[in-house]
Amino acid sequence: MSEPLLVVDGLTKAFGGVVAVDAVSFAVDAGETVAVIGPNGAGKTTCFNLIYGQLAPDRGDVRFDGRTLLGAPTHAIAHRGIGRTFQVTATFASMTVREAVALVLAAHGRRDAAMLTGAMRIRSKPVDDALERLQISDLADVHCATLAYGEAKRLELALALAQAPRLLLMDEPTAGMSPRSRIDLMTHATGLAKRDGVAVLFTEHDMDIVFGFSDRVLVLDRGSLIAEGSPAEIKTNRRVRDVYLGGDDAPVSG
């Protein structure tokens, strides 16, 4: 049997005397959508930062497609096939959406000389095809700085997917959005990912989103992985209810 696409093995990270991630191990298969939940300070974002190379672990390993990611810079990890979105939306404020997509396509193709000389073909079939495939053609000529919050979230997702990742990390992708917009964004994200066979690992506080869009759920508490299973299993897990969902009498959405 082949190894899962992503393998996190005994990942540990401490800041001073505080252990933010404590011997966490899990795996994600190609095409699978996995949610990571837990109280604030549980270690979710730190775990993502360790996977994506923004932090170095104290112990443990992260393997992607059978090869370790330890020691690799973030740009190399991106080129290996891992995309990421962040809690705070990051787009190219000085560009139009079309220009931002063209820049990401050029960077993904390592056409650095074209980027430096301004020779990118902003209006080209590859750019138009990407805009259509990523379902943001309606925003093509809108300036990024003028996008509404939900539109900026759509663009950030599109820019991550334009790099053709095999694994997409999404850190609280629906934070700050209305309930309807949250569902729309996740439907859009998981639909594109499923179509292209992309694995998705995302953190989220909205349980309707977690239980409605994940194949499997990981639960962190104080840096440790305390539970793992299907949405149905996590809903009825007593320990999860006690530490995160509010006890046996707490209502669980989804």
PDB file of C-alpha atoms in Angstrom:
ATOM      1  CA  MET A   1       0.000   0.000   0.000  1.00  0.00           C
ATOM      2  CA  SER A   2       1.358   3.438  -0.925  1.00  0.00           C
ATOM      3  CA  GLU A   3       2.015   6.093   1.712  1.00  0.00           C
ATOM      4  CA  PRO A   4      -0.623   8.814   2.202  1.00  0.00           C
ATOM      5  CA  LEU A   5       0.000  12.100   0.414  1.00  0.00           C
ATOM      6  CA  LEU A   6       0.778  13.941   3.668  1.00  0.00           C
ATOM      7  CA  VAL A   7       2.223  12.271   6.754  1.00  0.00           C
ATOM      8  CA  VAL A   8       2.741  14.218   9.989  1.00  0.00           C
ATOM      9  CA  ASP A   9       4.807  12.106  12.389  1.00  0.00           C
ATOM     10  CA  GLY A  10       5.381  13.074  16.034  1.00  0.00           C
ATOM     11  CA  LEU A  11       5.411  16.793  15.294  1.00  0.00           C
ATOM     12  CA  THR A  12       6.447  18.832  18.348  1.00  0.00           C
ATOM     13  CA  LYS A  13       7.034  22.556  18.841  1.00  0.00           C
ATOM     14  CA  ALA A  14       7.528  24.539  22.040  1.00  0.00           C
ATOM     15  CA  PHE A  15       7.829  28.280  22.605  1.00  0.00           C
ATOM     16  CA  GLY A  16       9.729  28.756  25.824  1.00  0.00           C
ATOM     17  CA  GLY A  17       7.986  26.566  28.370  1.00  0.00           C
ATOM     18  CA  VAL A  18       4.746  26.291  26.368  1.00  0.00           C
ATOM     19  CA  VAL A  19       4.334  23.222  24.156  1.00  0.00           C
ATOM     20  CA  ALA A  20       2.194  24.461  21.263  1.00  0.00           C
ATOM     21  CA  VAL A  21       2.219  21.174  19.309  1.00  0.00           C
ATOM     22  CA  ASP A  22       2.869  17.980  21.265  1.00  0.00           C
ATOM     23  CA  ALA A  23       3.831  14.796  19.362  1.00  0.00           C
ATOM     24  CA  VAL A  24       1.034  15.180  16.803  1.00  0.00           C
ATOM     25  CA  SER A  25       0.726  12.456  14.157  1.00  0.00           C
ATOM     26  CA  PHE A  26      -1.827  12.100  11.361  1.00  0.00           C
ATOM     27  CA  ALA A  27      -2.074  11.503   7.622  1.00  0.00           C
ATOM     28  CA  VAL A  28      -4.098  12.901   4.717  1.00  0.00           C
ATOM     29  CA  ASP A  29      -4.822  10.927   1.553  1.00  0.00           C
ATOM     30  CA  ALA A  30      -4.969  12.379  -1.949  1.00  0.00           C
ATOM     31  CA  GLY A  31      -8.424  13.804  -2.643  1.00  0.00           C
ATOM     32  CA  GLU A  32      -9.448  13.749   1.037  1.00  0.00           C
ATOM     33  CA  THR A  33     -10.873  16.771   2.896  1.00  0.00           C
ATOM     34  CA  VAL A  34      -9.825  16.859   6.553  1.00  0.00           C
ATOM     35  CA  ALA A  35     -10.856  19.442   9.158  1.00  0.00           C
ATOM     36  CA  VAL A  36      -8.723  20.380  12.170  1.00  0.00           C
ATOM     37  CA  ILE A  37     -10.682  21.766  15.111  1.00  0.00           C
ATOM     38  CA  GLY A  38      -9.948  22.766  18.690  1.00  0.00           C
ATOM     39  CA  PRO A  39     -10.238  25.665  21.144  1.00  0.00           C
ATOM     40  CA  ASN A  40      -8.260  28.840  20.623  1.00  0.00           C
ATOM     41  CA  GLY A  41      -4.621  28.102  21.428  1.00  0.00           C
ATOM     42  CA  ALA A  42      -4.982  24.392  20.664  1.00  0.00           C
ATOM     43  CA  GLY A  43      -2.070  24.497  18.193  1.00  0.00           C
ATOM     44  CA  LYS A  44      -3.913  24.467  14.869  1.00  0.00           C
ATOM     45  CA  THR A  45      -2.151  27.383  13.167  1.00  0.00           C
ATOM     46  CA  THR A  46       1.224  26.379  14.628  1.00  0.00           C
ATOM     47  CA  CYS A  47       0.748  22.918  13.137  1.00  0.00           C
ATOM     48  CA  PHE A  48       0.005  24.475   9.739  1.00  0.00           C
ATOM     49  CA  ASN A  49       3.080  26.706  10.027  1.00  0.00           C
ATOM     50  CA  LEU A  50       5.222  23.636  10.751  1.00  0.00           C
ATOM     51  CA  ILE A  51       3.828  21.784   7.739  1.00  0.00           C
ATOM     52  CA  TYR A  52       4.360  24.773   5.446  1.00  0.00           C
ATOM     53  CA  GLY A  53       7.921  25.441   6.609  1.00  0.00           C
ATOM     54  CA  GLN A  54       7.277  28.740   8.338  1.00  0.00           C
ATOM     55  CA  LEU A  55       8.436  27.167  11.590  1.00  0.00           C
ATOM     56  CA  ALA A  56      10.968  24.414  12.263  1.00  0.00           C
ATOM     57  CA  PRO A  57       9.786  21.621  14.572  1.00  0.00           C
ATOM     58  CA  ASP A  58      11.693  20.644  17.698  1.00  0.00           C
ATOM     59  CA  ARG A  59      10.990  16.991  16.920  1.00  0.00           C
ATOM     60  CA  GLY A  60       9.102  14.946  14.373  1.00  0.00           C
ATOM     61  CA  ASP A  61       8.800  14.859  10.614  1.00  0.00           C
ATOM     62  CA  VAL A  62       6.488  16.028   7.834  1.00  0.00           C
ATOM     63  CA  ARG A  63       6.484  13.985   4.636  1.00  0.00           C
ATOM     64  CA  PHE A  64       4.751  14.970   1.430  1.00  0.00           C
ATOM     65  CA  ASP A  65       4.514  12.443  -1.373  1.00  0.00           C
ATOM     66  CA  GLY A  66       7.051  10.275   0.439  1.00  0.00           C
ATOM     67  CA  ARG A  67       9.700  12.995   0.920  1.00  0.00           C
ATOM     68  CA  THR A  68      10.438  15.037   4.021  1.00  0.00           C
ATOM     69  CA  LEU A  69       9.602  18.741   4.011  1.00  0.00           C
ATOM     70  CA  LEU A  70      11.913  19.535   6.925  1.00  0.00           C
ATOM     71  CA  GLY A  71      14.426  22.226   6.088  1.00  0.00           C
ATOM     72  CA  ALA A  72      12.695  23.241   2.858  1.00  0.00           C
ATOM     73  CA  PRO A  73      11.825  26.950   2.456  1.00  0.00           C
ATOM     74  CA  THR A  74       8.196  27.886   1.875  1.00  0.00           C
ATOM     75  CA  HIS A  75       8.675  28.675  -1.829  1.00  0.00           C
ATOM     76  CA  ALA A  76      10.160  25.210  -2.382  1.00  0.00           C
ATOM     77  CA  ILE A  77       7.260  23.625  -0.491  1.00  0.00           C
ATOM     78  CA  ALA A  78       4.831  25.547  -2.707  1.00  0.00           C
ATOM     79  CA  HIS A  79       6.604  24.289  -5.828  1.00  0.00           C
ATOM     80  CA  ARG A  80       6.421  20.747  -4.437  1.00  0.00           C
ATOM     81  CA  GLY A  81       2.632  21.042  -4.635  1.00  0.00           C
ATOM     82  CA  ILE A  82       1.271  22.571  -1.413  1.00  0.00           C
ATOM     83  CA  GLY A  83      -0.915  25.687  -1.509  1.00  0.00           C
ATOM     84  CA  ARG A  84      -2.094  27.753   1.444  1.00  0.00           C
ATOM     85  CA  THR A  85      -4.650  30.388   2.400  1.00  0.00           C
ATOM     86  CA  PHE A  86      -4.477  32.371   5.644  1.00  0.00           C
ATOM     87  CA  GLN A  87      -6.757  33.696   8.393  1.00  0.00           C
ATOM     88  CA  VAL A  88      -6.068  37.229   7.156  1.00  0.00           C
ATOM     89  CA  THR A  89      -6.752  37.432   3.430  1.00  0.00           C
ATOM     90  CA  ALA A  90      -3.647  38.278   1.397  1.00  0.00           C
ATOM     91  CA  THR A  91      -4.007  39.415  -2.207  1.00  0.00           C
ATOM     92  CA  PHE A  92      -2.122  41.753  -4.567  1.00  0.00           C
ATOM     93  CA  ALA A  93      -3.653  45.130  -3.645  1.00  0.00           C
ATOM     94  CA  SER A  94      -1.967  47.073  -6.453  1.00  0.00           C
ATOM     95  CA  MET A  95      -3.197  44.727  -9.234  1.00  0.00           C
ATOM     96  CA  THR A  96      -6.390  43.723 -10.941  1.00  0.00           C
ATOM     97  CA  VAL A  97      -7.616  40.182 -10.429  1.00  0.00           C
ATOM     98  CA  ARG A  98      -6.478  39.287 -13.959  1.00  0.00           C
ATOM     99  CA  GLU A  99      -2.985  40.626 -13.268  1.00  0.00           C
ATOM    100  CA  ALA A 100      -2.781  38.732  -9.968  1.00  0.00           C
ATOM    101  CA  VAL A 101      -3.721  35.451 -11.656  1.00  0.00           C
ATOM    102  CA  ALA A 102      -1.205  36.095 -14.460  1.00  0.00           C
ATOM    103  CA  LEU A 103       1.521  36.739 -11.881  1.00  0.00           C
ATOM    104  CA  VAL A 104       0.772  33.519  -9.988  1.00  0.00           C
ATOM    105  CA  LEU A 105       0.731  31.500 -13.228  1.00  0.00           C
ATOM    106  CA  ALA A 106       4.086  33.010 -14.212  1.00  0.00           C
ATOM    107  CA  ALA A 107       5.562  32.270 -10.799  1.00  0.00           C
ATOM    108  CA  HIS A 108       4.254  28.704 -10.878  1.00  0.00           C
ATOM    109  CA  GLY A 109       5.874  28.250 -14.282  1.00  0.00           C
ATOM    110  CA  ARG A 110       9.092  29.768 -12.897  1.00  0.00           C
ATOM    111  CA  ARG A 111       9.074  32.434 -15.600  1.00  0.00           C
ATOM    112  CA  ASP A 112      11.034  34.770 -13.349  1.00  0.00           C
ATOM    113  CA  ALA A 113      12.568  36.774 -16.188  1.00  0.00           C
ATOM    114  CA  ALA A 114       9.132  37.519 -17.613  1.00  0.00           C
ATOM    115  CA  MET A 115       7.939  38.705 -14.211  1.00  0.00           C
ATOM    116  CA  LEU A 116      10.921  41.004 -13.745  1.00  0.00           C
ATOM    117  CA  THR A 117      10.699  42.575 -17.202  1.00  0.00           C
ATOM    118  CA  GLY A 118       6.941  43.032 -17.124  1.00  0.00           C
ATOM    119  CA  ALA A 119       6.603  40.729 -20.129  1.00  0.00           C
ATOM    120  CA  MET A 120       3.796  38.632 -18.659  1.00  0.00           C
ATOM    121  CA  ARG A 121       0.912  38.191 -21.059  1.00  0.00           C
ATOM    122  CA  ILE A 122      -1.933  39.532 -18.940  1.00  0.00           C
ATOM    123  CA  ARG A 123      -4.512  38.927 -21.649  1.00  0.00           C
ATOM    124  CA  SER A 124      -3.837  35.433 -22.873  1.00  0.00           C
ATOM    125  CA  LYS A 125      -5.692  32.163 -23.236  1.00  0.00           C
ATOM    126  CA  PRO A 126      -3.942  30.537 -20.229  1.00  0.00           C
ATOM    127  CA  VAL A 127      -4.996  33.451 -18.012  1.00  0.00           C
ATOM    128  CA  ASP A 128      -8.559  33.442 -19.383  1.00  0.00           C
ATOM    129  CA  ASP A 129      -8.745  29.663 -18.962  1.00  0.00           C
ATOM    130  CA  ALA A 130      -7.538  29.949 -15.367  1.00  0.00           C
ATOM    131  CA  LEU A 131     -10.067  32.673 -14.557  1.00  0.00           C
ATOM    132  CA  GLU A 132     -12.864  30.487 -15.918  1.00  0.00           C
ATOM    133  CA  ARG A 133     -11.621  27.268 -14.281  1.00  0.00           C
ATOM    134  CA  LEU A 134     -11.292  29.025 -10.934  1.00  0.00           C
ATOM    135  CA  GLN A 135     -14.742  30.613 -11.378  1.00  0.00           C
ATOM    136  CA  ILE A 136     -13.608  34.230 -10.971  1.00  0.00           C
ATOM    137  CA  SER A 137     -14.083  35.498 -14.539  1.00  0.00           C
ATOM    138  CA  ASP A 138     -16.663  37.952 -13.167  1.00  0.00           C
ATOM    139  CA  LEU A 139     -13.898  39.625 -11.140  1.00  0.00           C
ATOM    140  CA  ALA A 140     -11.231  39.630 -13.872  1.00  0.00           C
ATOM    141  CA  ASP A 141     -10.857  43.375 -14.359  1.00  0.00           C
ATOM    142  CA  VAL A 142     -11.703  44.444 -10.817  1.00  0.00           C
ATOM    143  CA  HIS A 143      -8.914  46.038  -8.800  1.00  0.00           C
ATOM    144  CA  CYS A 144      -7.947  43.782  -5.876  1.00  0.00           C
ATOM    145  CA  ALA A 145      -7.998  46.706  -3.430  1.00  0.00           C
ATOM    146  CA  THR A 146     -11.689  47.324  -4.152  1.00  0.00           C
ATOM    147  CA  LEU A 147     -12.893  43.731  -3.679  1.00  0.00           C
ATOM    148  CA  ALA A 148     -15.520  43.065  -1.048  1.00  0.00           C
ATOM    149  CA  TYR A 149     -14.405  40.764   1.773  1.00  0.00           C
ATOM    150  CA  GLY A 150     -16.095  37.668   0.343  1.00  0.00           C
ATOM    151  CA  GLU A 151     -14.696  38.393  -3.124  1.00  0.00           C
ATOM    152  CA  ALA A 152     -11.191  38.766  -1.669  1.00  0.00           C
ATOM    153  CA  LYS A 153     -11.610  35.358  -0.021  1.00  0.00           C
ATOM    154  CA  ARG A 154     -12.638  33.864  -3.389  1.00  0.00           C
ATOM    155  CA  LEU A 155      -9.588  35.431  -5.035  1.00  0.00           C
ATOM    156  CA  GLU A 156      -7.188  34.175  -2.355  1.00  0.00           C
ATOM    157  CA  LEU A 157      -8.544  30.660  -2.830  1.00  0.00           C
ATOM    158  CA  ALA A 158      -8.268  30.994  -6.608  1.00  0.00           C
ATOM    159  CA  LEU A 159      -4.645  32.173  -6.384  1.00  0.00           C
ATOM    160  CA  ALA A 160      -3.773  29.184  -4.187  1.00  0.00           C
ATOM    161  CA  LEU A 161      -5.451  26.777  -6.616  1.00  0.00           C
ATOM    162  CA  ALA A 162      -3.898  28.482  -9.672  1.00  0.00           C
ATOM    163  CA  GLN A 163      -0.583  26.973  -8.568  1.00  0.00           C
ATOM    164  CA  ALA A 164      -2.091  23.511  -9.209  1.00  0.00           C
ATOM    165  CA  PRO A 165      -1.405  22.193  -5.683  1.00  0.00           C
ATOM    166  CA  ARG A 166      -1.901  18.576  -4.703  1.00  0.00           C
ATOM    167  CA  LEU A 167      -2.572  19.649  -1.109  1.00  0.00           C
ATOM    168  CA  LEU A 168      -4.365  22.825  -0.039  1.00  0.00           C
ATOM    169  CA  LEU A 169      -3.992  24.160   3.516  1.00  0.00           C
ATOM    170  CA  MET A 170      -6.777  26.567   4.536  1.00  0.00           C
ATOM    171  CA  ASP A 171      -6.495  28.311   7.917  1.00  0.00           C
ATOM    172  CA  GLU A 172      -9.986  29.437   8.996  1.00  0.00           C
ATOM    173  CA  PRO A 173     -11.120  30.098   5.417  1.00  0.00           C
ATOM    174  CA  THR A 174     -14.592  31.373   6.394  1.00  0.00           C
ATOM    175  CA  ALA A 175     -13.598  33.630   9.309  1.00  0.00           C
ATOM    176  CA  GLY A 176     -15.552  36.893   9.275  1.00  0.00           C
ATOM    177  CA  MET A 177     -18.032  35.758   6.638  1.00  0.00           C
ATOM    178  CA  SER A 178     -21.811  35.521   6.849  1.00  0.00           C
ATOM    179  CA  PRO A 179     -23.332  32.024   7.245  1.00  0.00           C
ATOM    180  CA  ARG A 180     -24.493  31.968   3.600  1.00  0.00           C
ATOM    181  CA  SER A 181     -21.124  33.193   2.311  1.00  0.00           C
ATOM    182  CA  ARG A 182     -19.326  30.560   4.392  1.00  0.00           C
ATOM    183  CA  ILE A 183     -21.306  27.767   2.767  1.00  0.00           C
ATOM    184  CA  ASP A 184     -20.819  29.274  -0.697  1.00  0.00           C
ATOM    185  CA  LEU A 185     -17.042  29.564  -0.243  1.00  0.00           C
ATOM    186  CA  MET A 186     -16.617  26.027   1.067  1.00  0.00           C
ATOM    187  CA  THR A 187     -18.863  24.602  -1.642  1.00  0.00           C
ATOM    188  CA  HIS A 188     -16.698  26.416  -4.171  1.00  0.00           C
ATOM    189  CA  ALA A 189     -13.412  25.348  -2.544  1.00  0.00           C
ATOM    190  CA  THR A 190     -14.239  21.687  -2.020  1.00  0.00           C
ATOM    191  CA  GLY A 191     -15.894  21.433  -5.427  1.00  0.00           C
ATOM    192  CA  LEU A 192     -12.769  22.658  -7.213  1.00  0.00           C
ATOM    193  CA  ALA A 193     -10.569  20.461  -5.020  1.00  0.00           C
ATOM    194  CA  LYS A 194     -12.632  17.314  -5.617  1.00  0.00           C
ATOM    195  CA  ARG A 195     -12.707  17.974  -9.351  1.00  0.00           C
ATOM    196  CA  ASP A 196      -8.909  18.169  -9.506  1.00  0.00           C
ATOM    197  CA  GLY A 197      -8.197  15.483  -6.884  1.00  0.00           C
ATOM    198  CA  VAL A 198      -6.660  17.974  -4.450  1.00  0.00           C
ATOM    199  CA  ALA A 199      -6.350  17.005  -0.775  1.00  0.00           C
ATOM    200  CA  VAL A 200      -7.638  19.703   1.608  1.00  0.00           C
ATOM    201  CA  LEU A 201      -6.610  20.265   5.229  1.00  0.00           C
ATOM    202  CA  PHE A 202      -8.478  23.131   6.899  1.00  0.00           C
ATOM    203  CA  THR A 203      -9.008  24.670  10.335  1.00  0.00           C
ATOM    204  CA  GLU A 204     -12.417  26.010  11.265  1.00  0.00           C
ATOM    205  CA  HIS A 205     -14.516  27.068  14.249  1.00  0.00           C
ATOM    206  CA  ASP A 206     -17.925  26.825  12.551  1.00  0.00           C
ATOM    207  CA  MET A 207     -19.168  23.302  13.257  1.00  0.00           C
ATOM    208  CA  ASP A 208     -21.722  23.447  10.441  1.00  0.00           C
ATOM    209  CA  ILE A 209     -18.824  23.936   8.020  1.00  0.00           C
ATOM    210  CA  VAL A 210     -16.694  21.262   9.696  1.00  0.00           C
ATOM    211  CA  PHE A 211     -19.374  18.583   9.725  1.00  0.00           C
ATOM    212  CA  GLY A 212     -20.827  19.584   6.375  1.00  0.00           C
ATOM    213  CA  PHE A 213     -17.646  19.594   4.284  1.00  0.00           C
ATOM    214  CA  SER A 214     -15.063  17.259   5.856  1.00  0.00           C
ATOM    215  CA  ASP A 215     -14.476  13.576   5.222  1.00  0.00           C
ATOM    216  CA  ARG A 216     -12.606  13.299   8.520  1.00  0.00           C
ATOM    217  CA  VAL A 217     -12.036  15.495  11.573  1.00  0.00           C
ATOM    218  CA  LEU A 218      -8.923  15.900  13.769  1.00  0.00           C
ATOM    219  CA  VAL A 219      -9.346  17.460  17.218  1.00  0.00           C
ATOM    220  CA  LEU A 220      -6.497  19.275  18.975  1.00  0.00           C
ATOM    221  CA  ASP A 221      -6.465  20.388  22.604  1.00  0.00           C
ATOM    222  CA  ARG A 222      -3.478  22.050  24.295  1.00  0.00           C
ATOM    223  CA  GLY A 223      -1.231  20.943  21.454  1.00  0.00           C
ATOM    224  CA  SER A 224      -2.217  17.263  21.510  1.00  0.00           C
ATOM    225  CA  LEU A 225      -4.358  15.280  19.089  1.00  0.00           C
ATOM    226  CA  ILE A 226      -7.171  13.992  21.301  1.00  0.00           C
ATOM    227  CA  ALA A 227      -9.568  12.538  18.718  1.00  0.00           C
ATOM    228  CA  GLU A 228      -9.804  11.601  15.055  1.00  0.00           C
ATOM    229  CA  GLY A 229     -12.692  10.211  13.060  1.00  0.00           C
ATOM    230  CA  SER A 230     -15.633  10.828  10.779  1.00  0.00           C
ATOM    231  CA  PRO A 231     -17.887  13.832  11.463  1.00  0.00           C
ATOM    232  CA  ALA A 232     -20.476  11.459  12.952  1.00  0.00           C
ATOM    233  CA  GLU A 233     -17.893   9.918  15.278  1.00  0.00           C
ATOM    234  CA  ILE A 234     -16.584  13.296  16.420  1.00  0.00           C
ATOM    235  CA  LYS A 235     -20.108  14.562  17.150  1.00  0.00           C
ATOM    236  CA  THR A 236     -20.630  11.757  19.667  1.00  0.00           C
ATOM    237  CA  ASN A 237     -17.107  11.648  21.138  1.00  0.00           C
ATOM    238  CA  ARG A 238     -17.438  12.364  24.879  1.00  0.00           C
ATOM    239  CA  ARG A 239     -13.952  13.816  25.272  1.00  0.00           C
ATOM    240  CA  VAL A 240     -14.464  16.192  22.349  1.00  0.00           C
ATOM    241  CA  ARG A 241     -17.750  17.351  23.838  1.00  0.00           C
ATOM    242  CA  ASP A 242     -16.098  17.955  27.196  1.00  0.00           C
ATOM    243  CA  VAL A 243     -13.116  19.982  25.968  1.00  0.00           C
ATOM    244  CA  TYR A 244     -14.530  21.729  22.908  1.00  0.00           C
ATOM    245  CA  LEU A 245     -18.221  21.293  22.193  1.00  0.00           C
ATOM    246  CA  GLY A 246     -19.388  22.112  25.706  1.00  0.00           C
ATOM    247  CA  GLY A 247     -20.334  18.848  27.367  1.00  0.00           C
ATOM    248  CA  ASP A 248     -22.984  16.199  26.811  1.00  0.00           C
ATOM    249  CA  ASP A 249     -25.876  18.653  26.772  1.00  0.00           C
ATOM    250  CA  ALA A 250     -24.346  21.037  24.251  1.00  0.00           C
ATOM    251  CA  PRO A 251     -26.101  21.268  20.891  1.00  0.00           C
ATOM    252  CA  VAL A 252     -23.957  20.100  17.996  1.00  0.00           C
ATOM    253  CA  SER A 253     -24.734  21.550  14.597  1.00  0.00           C
ATOM    254  CA  GLY A 254     -24.108  19.905  11.249  1.00  0.00           C
TER     255      GLY A 254
END
